[in-house]
Structures are given as C-alpha cells and as structure tokens.
Short mmCIF file of C-alpha atoms in Angstrom, two decimals:
data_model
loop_
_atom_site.label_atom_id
_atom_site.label_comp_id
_atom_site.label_asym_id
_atom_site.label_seq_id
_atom_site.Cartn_x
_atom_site.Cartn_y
_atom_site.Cartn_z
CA UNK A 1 110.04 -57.11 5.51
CA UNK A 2 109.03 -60.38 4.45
CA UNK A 3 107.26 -61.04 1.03
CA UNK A 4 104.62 -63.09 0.33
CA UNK A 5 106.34 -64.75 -2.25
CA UNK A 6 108.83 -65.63 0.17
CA UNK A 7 106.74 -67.20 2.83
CA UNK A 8 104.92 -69.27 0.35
CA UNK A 9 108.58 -70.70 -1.26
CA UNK A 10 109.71 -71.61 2.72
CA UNK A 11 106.78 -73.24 3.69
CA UNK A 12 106.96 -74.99 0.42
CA UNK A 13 103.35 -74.54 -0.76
CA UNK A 14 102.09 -76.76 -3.18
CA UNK A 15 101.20 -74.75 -6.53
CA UNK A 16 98.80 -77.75 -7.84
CA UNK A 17 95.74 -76.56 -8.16
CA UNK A 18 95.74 -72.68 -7.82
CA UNK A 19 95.39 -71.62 -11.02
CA UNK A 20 92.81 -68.78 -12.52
CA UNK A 21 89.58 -70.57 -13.81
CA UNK A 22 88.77 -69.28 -17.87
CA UNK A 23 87.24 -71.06 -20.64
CA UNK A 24 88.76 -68.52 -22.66
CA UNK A 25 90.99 -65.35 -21.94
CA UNK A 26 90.12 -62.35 -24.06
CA UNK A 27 93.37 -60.03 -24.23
CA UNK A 28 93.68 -56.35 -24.75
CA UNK A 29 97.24 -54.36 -25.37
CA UNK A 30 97.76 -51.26 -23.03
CA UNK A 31 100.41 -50.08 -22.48
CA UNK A 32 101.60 -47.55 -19.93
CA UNK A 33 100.96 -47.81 -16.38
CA UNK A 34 98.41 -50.03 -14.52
CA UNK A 35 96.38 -49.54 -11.19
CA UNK A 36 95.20 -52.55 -9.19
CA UNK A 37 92.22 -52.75 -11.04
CA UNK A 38 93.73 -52.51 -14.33
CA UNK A 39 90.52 -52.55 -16.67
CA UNK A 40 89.35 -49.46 -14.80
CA UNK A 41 92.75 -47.58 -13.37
CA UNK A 42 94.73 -47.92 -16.63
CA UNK A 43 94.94 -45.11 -19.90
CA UNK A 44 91.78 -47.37 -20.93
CA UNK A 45 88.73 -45.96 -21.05
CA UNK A 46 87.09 -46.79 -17.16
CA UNK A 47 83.56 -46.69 -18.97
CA UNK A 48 84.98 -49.27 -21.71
CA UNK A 49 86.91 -51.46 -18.75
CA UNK A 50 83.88 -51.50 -16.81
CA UNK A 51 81.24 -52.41 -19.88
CA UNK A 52 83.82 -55.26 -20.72
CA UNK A 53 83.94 -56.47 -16.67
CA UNK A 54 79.99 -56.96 -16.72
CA UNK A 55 79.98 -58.17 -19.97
CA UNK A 56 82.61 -61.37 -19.28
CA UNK A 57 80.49 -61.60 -15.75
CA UNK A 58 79.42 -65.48 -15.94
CA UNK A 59 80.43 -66.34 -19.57
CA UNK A 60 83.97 -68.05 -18.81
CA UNK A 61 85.65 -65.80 -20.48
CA UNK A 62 88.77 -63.53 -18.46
CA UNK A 63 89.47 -60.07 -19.44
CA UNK A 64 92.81 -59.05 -18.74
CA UNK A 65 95.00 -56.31 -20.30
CA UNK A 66 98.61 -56.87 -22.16
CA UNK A 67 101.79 -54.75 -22.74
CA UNK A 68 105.28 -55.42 -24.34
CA UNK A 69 108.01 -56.00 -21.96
CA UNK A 70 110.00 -53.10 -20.79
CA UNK A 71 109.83 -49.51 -19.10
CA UNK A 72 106.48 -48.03 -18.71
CA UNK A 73 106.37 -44.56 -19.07
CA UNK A 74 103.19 -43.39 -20.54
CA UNK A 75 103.74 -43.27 -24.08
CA UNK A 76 100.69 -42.35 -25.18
CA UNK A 77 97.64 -43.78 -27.32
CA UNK A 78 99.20 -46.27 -29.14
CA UNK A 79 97.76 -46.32 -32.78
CA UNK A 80 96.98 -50.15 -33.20
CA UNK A 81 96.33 -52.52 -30.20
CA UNK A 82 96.96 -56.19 -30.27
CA UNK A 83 93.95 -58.30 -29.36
CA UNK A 84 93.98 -61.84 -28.54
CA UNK A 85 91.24 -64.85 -27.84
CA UNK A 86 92.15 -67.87 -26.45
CA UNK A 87 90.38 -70.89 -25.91
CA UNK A 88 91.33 -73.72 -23.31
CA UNK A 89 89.08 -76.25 -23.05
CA UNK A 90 90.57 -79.67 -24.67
CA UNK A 91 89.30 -80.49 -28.07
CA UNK A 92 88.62 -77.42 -28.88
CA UNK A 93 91.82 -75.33 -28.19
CA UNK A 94 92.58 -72.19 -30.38
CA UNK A 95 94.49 -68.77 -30.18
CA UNK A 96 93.05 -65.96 -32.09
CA UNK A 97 94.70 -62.34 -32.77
CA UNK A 98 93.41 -59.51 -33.89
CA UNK A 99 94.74 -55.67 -34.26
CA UNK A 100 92.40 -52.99 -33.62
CA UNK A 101 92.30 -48.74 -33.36
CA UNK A 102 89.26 -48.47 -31.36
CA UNK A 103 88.99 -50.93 -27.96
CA UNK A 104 85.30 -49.83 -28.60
CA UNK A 105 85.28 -52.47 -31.13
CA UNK A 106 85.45 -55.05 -28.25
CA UNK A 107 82.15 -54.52 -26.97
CA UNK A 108 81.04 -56.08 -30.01
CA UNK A 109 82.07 -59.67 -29.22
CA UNK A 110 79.68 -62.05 -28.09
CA UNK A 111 81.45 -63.17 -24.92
CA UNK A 112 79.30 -65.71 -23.74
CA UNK A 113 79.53 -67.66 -27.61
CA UNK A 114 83.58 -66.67 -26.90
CA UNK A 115 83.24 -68.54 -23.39
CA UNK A 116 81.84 -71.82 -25.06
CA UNK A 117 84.41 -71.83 -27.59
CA UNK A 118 82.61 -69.73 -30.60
CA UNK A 119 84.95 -67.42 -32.03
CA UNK A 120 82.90 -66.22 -35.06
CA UNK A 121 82.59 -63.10 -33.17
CA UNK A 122 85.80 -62.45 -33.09
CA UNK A 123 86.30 -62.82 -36.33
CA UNK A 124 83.08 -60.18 -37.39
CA UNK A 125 83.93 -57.67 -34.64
CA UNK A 126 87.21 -56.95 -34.94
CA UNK A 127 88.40 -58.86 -37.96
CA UNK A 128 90.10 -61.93 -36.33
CA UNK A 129 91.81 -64.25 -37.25
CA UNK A 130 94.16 -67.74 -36.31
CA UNK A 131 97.25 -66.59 -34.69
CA UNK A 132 99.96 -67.48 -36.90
CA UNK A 133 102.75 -67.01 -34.89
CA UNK A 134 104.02 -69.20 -31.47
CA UNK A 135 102.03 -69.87 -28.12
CA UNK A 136 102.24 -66.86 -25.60
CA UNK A 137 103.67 -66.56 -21.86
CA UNK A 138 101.67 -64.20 -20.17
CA UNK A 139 103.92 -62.67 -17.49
CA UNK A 140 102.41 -61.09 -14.23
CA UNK A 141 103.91 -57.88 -13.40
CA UNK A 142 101.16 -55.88 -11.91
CA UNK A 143 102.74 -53.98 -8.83
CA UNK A 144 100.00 -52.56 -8.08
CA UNK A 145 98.30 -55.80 -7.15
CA UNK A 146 100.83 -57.34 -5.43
CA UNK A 147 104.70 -55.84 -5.06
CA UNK A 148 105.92 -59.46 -5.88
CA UNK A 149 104.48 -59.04 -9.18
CA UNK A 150 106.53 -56.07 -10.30
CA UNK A 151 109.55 -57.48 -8.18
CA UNK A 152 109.61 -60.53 -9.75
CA UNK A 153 107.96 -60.64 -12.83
CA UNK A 154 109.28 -57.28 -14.76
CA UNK A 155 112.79 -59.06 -14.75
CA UNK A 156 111.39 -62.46 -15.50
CA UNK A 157 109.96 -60.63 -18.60
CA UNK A 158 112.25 -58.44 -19.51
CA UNK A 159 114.77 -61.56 -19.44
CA UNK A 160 112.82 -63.59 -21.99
CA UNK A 161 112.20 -61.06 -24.14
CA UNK A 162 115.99 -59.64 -24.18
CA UNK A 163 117.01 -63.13 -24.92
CA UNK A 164 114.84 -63.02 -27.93
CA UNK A 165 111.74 -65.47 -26.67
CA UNK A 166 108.56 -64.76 -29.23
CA UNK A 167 105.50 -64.78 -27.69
CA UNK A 168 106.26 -63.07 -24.13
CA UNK A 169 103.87 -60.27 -22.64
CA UNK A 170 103.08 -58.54 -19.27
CA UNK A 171 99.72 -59.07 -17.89
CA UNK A 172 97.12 -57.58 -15.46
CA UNK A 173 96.37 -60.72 -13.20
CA UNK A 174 96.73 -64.27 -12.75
CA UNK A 175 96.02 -65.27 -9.37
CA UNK A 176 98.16 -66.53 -6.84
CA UNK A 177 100.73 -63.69 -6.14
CA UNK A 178 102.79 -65.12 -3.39
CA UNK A 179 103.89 -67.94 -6.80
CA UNK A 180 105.58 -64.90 -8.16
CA UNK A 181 106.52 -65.18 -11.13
CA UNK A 182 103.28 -66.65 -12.18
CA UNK A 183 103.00 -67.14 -15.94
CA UNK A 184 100.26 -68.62 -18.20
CA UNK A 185 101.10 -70.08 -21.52
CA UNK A 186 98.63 -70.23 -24.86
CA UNK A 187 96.60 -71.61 -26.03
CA UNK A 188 96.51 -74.57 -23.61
CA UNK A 189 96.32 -72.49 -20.59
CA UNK A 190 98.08 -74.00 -18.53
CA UNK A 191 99.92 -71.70 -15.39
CA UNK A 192 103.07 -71.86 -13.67
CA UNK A 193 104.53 -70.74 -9.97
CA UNK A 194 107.65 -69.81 -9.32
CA UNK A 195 108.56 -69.55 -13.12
CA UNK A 196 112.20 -68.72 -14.37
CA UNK A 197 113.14 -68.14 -17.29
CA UNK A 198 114.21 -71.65 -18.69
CA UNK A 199 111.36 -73.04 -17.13
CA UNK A 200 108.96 -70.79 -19.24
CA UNK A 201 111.46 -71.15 -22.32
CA UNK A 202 110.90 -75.52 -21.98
CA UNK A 203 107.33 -74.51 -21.17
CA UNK A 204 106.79 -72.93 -24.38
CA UNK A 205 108.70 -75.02 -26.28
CA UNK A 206 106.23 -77.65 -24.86
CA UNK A 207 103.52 -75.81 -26.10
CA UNK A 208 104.68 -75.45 -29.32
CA UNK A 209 104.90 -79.48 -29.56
CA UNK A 210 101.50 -79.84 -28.11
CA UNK A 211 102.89 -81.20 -25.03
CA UNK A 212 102.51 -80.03 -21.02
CA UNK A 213 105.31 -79.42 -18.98
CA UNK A 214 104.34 -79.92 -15.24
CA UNK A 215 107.71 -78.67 -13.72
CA UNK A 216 106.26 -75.73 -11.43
CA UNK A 217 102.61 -76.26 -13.02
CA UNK A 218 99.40 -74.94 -11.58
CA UNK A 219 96.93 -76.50 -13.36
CA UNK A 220 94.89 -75.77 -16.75
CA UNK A 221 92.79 -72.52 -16.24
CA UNK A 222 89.89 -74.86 -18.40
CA UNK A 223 89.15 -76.57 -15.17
CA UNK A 224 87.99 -75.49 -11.36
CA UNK A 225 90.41 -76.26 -8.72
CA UNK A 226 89.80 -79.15 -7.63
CA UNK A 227 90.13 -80.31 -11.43
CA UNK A 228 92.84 -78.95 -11.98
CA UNK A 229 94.82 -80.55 -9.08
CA UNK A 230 93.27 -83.74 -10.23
CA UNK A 231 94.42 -83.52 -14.10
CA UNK A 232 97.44 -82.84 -12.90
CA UNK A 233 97.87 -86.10 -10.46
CA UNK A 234 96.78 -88.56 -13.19
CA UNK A 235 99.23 -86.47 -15.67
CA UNK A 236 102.05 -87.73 -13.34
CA UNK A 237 100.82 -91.13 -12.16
CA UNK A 238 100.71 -92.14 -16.14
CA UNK A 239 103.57 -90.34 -17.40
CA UNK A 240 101.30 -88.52 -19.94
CA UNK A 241 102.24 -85.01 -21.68
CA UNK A 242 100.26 -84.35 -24.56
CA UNK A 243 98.03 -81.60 -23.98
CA UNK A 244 95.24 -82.72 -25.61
CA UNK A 245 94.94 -86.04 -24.22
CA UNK A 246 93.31 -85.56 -21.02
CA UNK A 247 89.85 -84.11 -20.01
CA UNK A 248 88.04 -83.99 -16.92
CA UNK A 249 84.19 -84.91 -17.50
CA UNK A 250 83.10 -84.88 -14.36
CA UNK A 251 83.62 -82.92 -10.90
CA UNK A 252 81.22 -84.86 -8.33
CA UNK A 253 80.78 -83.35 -4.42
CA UNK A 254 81.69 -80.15 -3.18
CA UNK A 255 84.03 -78.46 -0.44
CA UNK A 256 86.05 -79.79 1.33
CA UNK A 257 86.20 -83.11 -0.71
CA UNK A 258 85.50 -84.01 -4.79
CA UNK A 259 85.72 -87.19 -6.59
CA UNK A 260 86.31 -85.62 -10.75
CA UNK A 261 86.81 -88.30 -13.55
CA UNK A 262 89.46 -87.64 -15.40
CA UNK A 263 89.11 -89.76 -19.59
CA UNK A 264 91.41 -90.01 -21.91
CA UNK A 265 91.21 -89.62 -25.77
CA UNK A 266 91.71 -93.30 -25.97
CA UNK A 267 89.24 -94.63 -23.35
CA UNK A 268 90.55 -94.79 -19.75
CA UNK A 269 88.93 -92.83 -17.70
CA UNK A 270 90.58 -92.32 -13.66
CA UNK A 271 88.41 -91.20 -10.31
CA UNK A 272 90.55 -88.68 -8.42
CA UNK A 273 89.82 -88.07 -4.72
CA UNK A 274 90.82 -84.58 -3.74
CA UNK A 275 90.22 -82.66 -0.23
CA UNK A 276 90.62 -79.32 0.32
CA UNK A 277 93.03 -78.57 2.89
CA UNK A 278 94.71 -75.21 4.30
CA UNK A 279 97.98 -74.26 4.13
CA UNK A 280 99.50 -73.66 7.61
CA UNK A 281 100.84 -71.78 9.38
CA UNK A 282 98.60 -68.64 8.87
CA UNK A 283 100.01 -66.08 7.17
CA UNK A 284 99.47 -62.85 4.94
CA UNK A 285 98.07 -64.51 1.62
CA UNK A 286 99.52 -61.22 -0.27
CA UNK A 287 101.15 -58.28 0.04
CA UNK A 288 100.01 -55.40 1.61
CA UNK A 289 97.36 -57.11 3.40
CA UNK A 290 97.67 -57.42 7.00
CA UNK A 291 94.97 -60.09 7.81
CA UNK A 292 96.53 -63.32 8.23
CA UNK A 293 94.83 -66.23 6.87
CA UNK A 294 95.48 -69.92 5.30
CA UNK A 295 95.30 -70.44 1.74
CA UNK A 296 92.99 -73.12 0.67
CA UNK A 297 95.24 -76.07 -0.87
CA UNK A 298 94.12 -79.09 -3.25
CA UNK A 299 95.13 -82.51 -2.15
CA UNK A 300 94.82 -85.61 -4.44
CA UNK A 301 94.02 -88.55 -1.74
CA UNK A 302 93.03 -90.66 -4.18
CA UNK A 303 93.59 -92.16 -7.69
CA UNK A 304 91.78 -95.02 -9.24
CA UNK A 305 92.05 -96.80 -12.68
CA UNK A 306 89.59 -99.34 -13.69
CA UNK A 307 88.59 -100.37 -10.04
CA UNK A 308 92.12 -100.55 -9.16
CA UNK A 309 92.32 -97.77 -5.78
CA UNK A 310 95.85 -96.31 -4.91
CA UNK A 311 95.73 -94.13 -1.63
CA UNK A 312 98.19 -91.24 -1.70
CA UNK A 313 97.15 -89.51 1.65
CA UNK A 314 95.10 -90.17 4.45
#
C-alpha cells in the first residue's frame, strides 16, 4: 500500500510554503503514548488538554506536547516535566524553558501576551527562564496522526539522539504528514520536509550560528503561507542566511494570489507575487484517509527589487 509520504516524494511536491503558522509554540513533556489528538488522548489530563486548546484559540500561540526519543511504554507520571516557550517572529526571537510538577501550572500563562512575544508570564507562572542550552529539533512521530509519522520519524529521532545531537525531541504535530520526517527547529521556527538526519544536524548547527538553512525548508512558522513561500524566494534570489535579517511587513490580497513585501534589516524591501496553485494529480493528502484531494501549493510568480520585476512563472 502506498504512503502518503511516498506519493508526495514522486510527484515531487514542493515543501515551500507548508509550514504550521505560530507566533510562538508553547511545549509540554509527556511522555508515554499519544492518541491523534494528543492534548486530549494522551496520560495528560483531557480537562487540562482541553482548557489549554481554548485557551491558545486565536492568540498565535501552538500547543503541542514533547517526549524524549525512544520506546514508549507508559512509564508513568513522570515527576518533573520540561516546559518550553518559543518565540518566532524576527526581532524578537527567544526560547524559554521551564521545569514544572503540576501541568496545572500552565493554565496560568497569559497566552495571548505569550502570542505577541511577552514572556513575563512565563517567567511568574511557572518560574521560567532563558534556555541556556542549544536550539531544539522537534521531531514528528505521532502515529496516530499519520503512520508516516511513526514510520519515519521515530528512527529519524532515535538516530539523532543515539548519535549524541542535544536538543532533539518527539512532537505531537507539525503539519504536512506526507513531508515525513517533518522537523521544526528553535527558536527561529523554521520547518523542514523530508528531513534526515544530517540535514537536521547542518540545520541546527545553522541555528546555533543564527543562520537558515533552506535545504528541504518549509518556511518560518512566524508567517502565513503565502509568506512563508515568499521569505523563502527572496532568501534564495539574494543569497541571504541570517535568520534575523528578513521580515515580511506586509501580506496584500487574498486566495488564490498575494503580493507580501518582504524588508530587510538594512533597508531593501522586495514585492513577491505568489498564487496558490494545487498539486496534481489528486491524491490521498494523508494516511488513512480515503478522500482524494489536491493539496494547495504556494508559487512565487513574481519577485521585484526596487522597481526592477523578474517573472519566475506565468
């Protein structure tokens, strides 16, 4: 039986563009085993997952649960949970951590201030503070979600942390299972299709320098789509890494076709055309699900520096 994964690589979709949309991502340890709605079929408290779902409902913020690499039997309550905050949005990036007995204690951040890039709250609730260690790759192995997940992701995990990789965790959900592995890598937030494990290993190294590596990139969760596709485009037309550097101000129109301006910390500023497209032929956009259908995909048409217009589709 086909995979969706599989599909996806042979009709070579583009990954530009796809990736989850989060000001910040708020990040609880649990271990054991996961259900396909992980914040409310998980050894977490439903009544705490679902408080913490209406809670992040319209603030920017993600919710999305965390566990070492590695078997998952149920092991238990575990005594102390890792929490993290991270926030995306350039100029104001940061990657807060936090270790906490009670998940109660989350219900205590303010997640809309956390959404805009506050993290005071963090700091009062549950004692937070700067992370002090290196950036994080957020592996996707949720089977339950999608089989590609667990099929490809568990190993892709399990590989970077036997090889002694800091940083590396399973997570709930990303988005975009038929990219399996999909990864996301704080605090910049930038995601990645079709990850392996060098790939996430230069990725994080990246990160560490400040810099973006756009080998298998998705796009920076800070953005919407069509932003993120459009980041991306002038990232390559320039030749420019540095995470910090770029920032879209502006995302003008709406489905199927934007026009975002993309500046620069030192004062150009590029309009992106980008159309929304489908990816063809129809297919199952994840396992387990029957209904064939065609992906929306974000094409950059256009880029144009200081009236200067170069078409890149028609």
């Amino acid at each position: 039986m086909s995979r969706c994964t599989t599909v996806s690589r042979l009709l070579d979709e583009p990954v530009s563009g796809t990736a989850a949309t989060a000001t910040t991502w708020l990040l609880l340890e649990q271990p054991g085993p996961w259900g396909a709605k992980a914040l409310t079929s998980s050894h977490l408290d439903p009544v705490l997952g679902r408080a913490l779902e209406a809670a992040a409902q319209g603030t920017g913020v993600r919710v999305a649960l965390i566990r070492r690499p590695g078997r998952h039997a149920d092991p238990g309550t575990p005594a102390v949970r890792r929490v993290y905050a991270a926030h995306t949005v350039p100029g104001d990036v940061w990657l807060h951590a936090a270790a906490v007995r009670d998940p109660a204690r989350l219900l205590g951040l303010d997640l809309a201030a956390l959404g805009a890039g506050d993290h005071r709250s963090f700091g009062t609730a549950l004692g937070g503070r700067p992370h002090t260690g290196g950036p994080l790759a957020l592996v996707c192995t949720n089977g339950k979600r999608d089989r590609c997940c667990a099929l490809l992701g568990r190993p892709l995990a399990a590989e970077l942390a036997a090889s002694g990789v800091p940083g590396i965790w399973e997570v709930t959900h990303l988005g975009g299972h038929r990219f399996s592995p999909t990864v996301l890598v704080l605090p910049y937030g930038y995601a990645y299709g079709r990850a392996e494990a060098h790939a996430v290993k230069e990725a994080l190294h990246g990160a560490q320098e400040g810099r973006v590596v756009l080998d298998g990139c998705r796009g920076r969760s800070a953005w919407e789509r069509p932003a993120q596709a459009a980041e991306l485009a002038v990232r390559e037309a320039v030749g420019e890494y540095a995470a910090g550097a770029l920032s879209v101000v502006r995302t003008e129109g709406s489905a199927p076709r934007w026009d975002v301006t993309v500046a620069h910390t030192d004062g150009r500023r590029w309009r992106v055309g980008v159309a929304q497209g489908a990816s063809l032929p129809p297919r199952a956009e994840s396992c387990g699900v029957s209904v064939l259908g065609s992906p929306a995909r974000m094409d950059v048409v256009s880029l144009r520096q200081a009236g200067t217009a170069t078409a890149l589709a028609s």
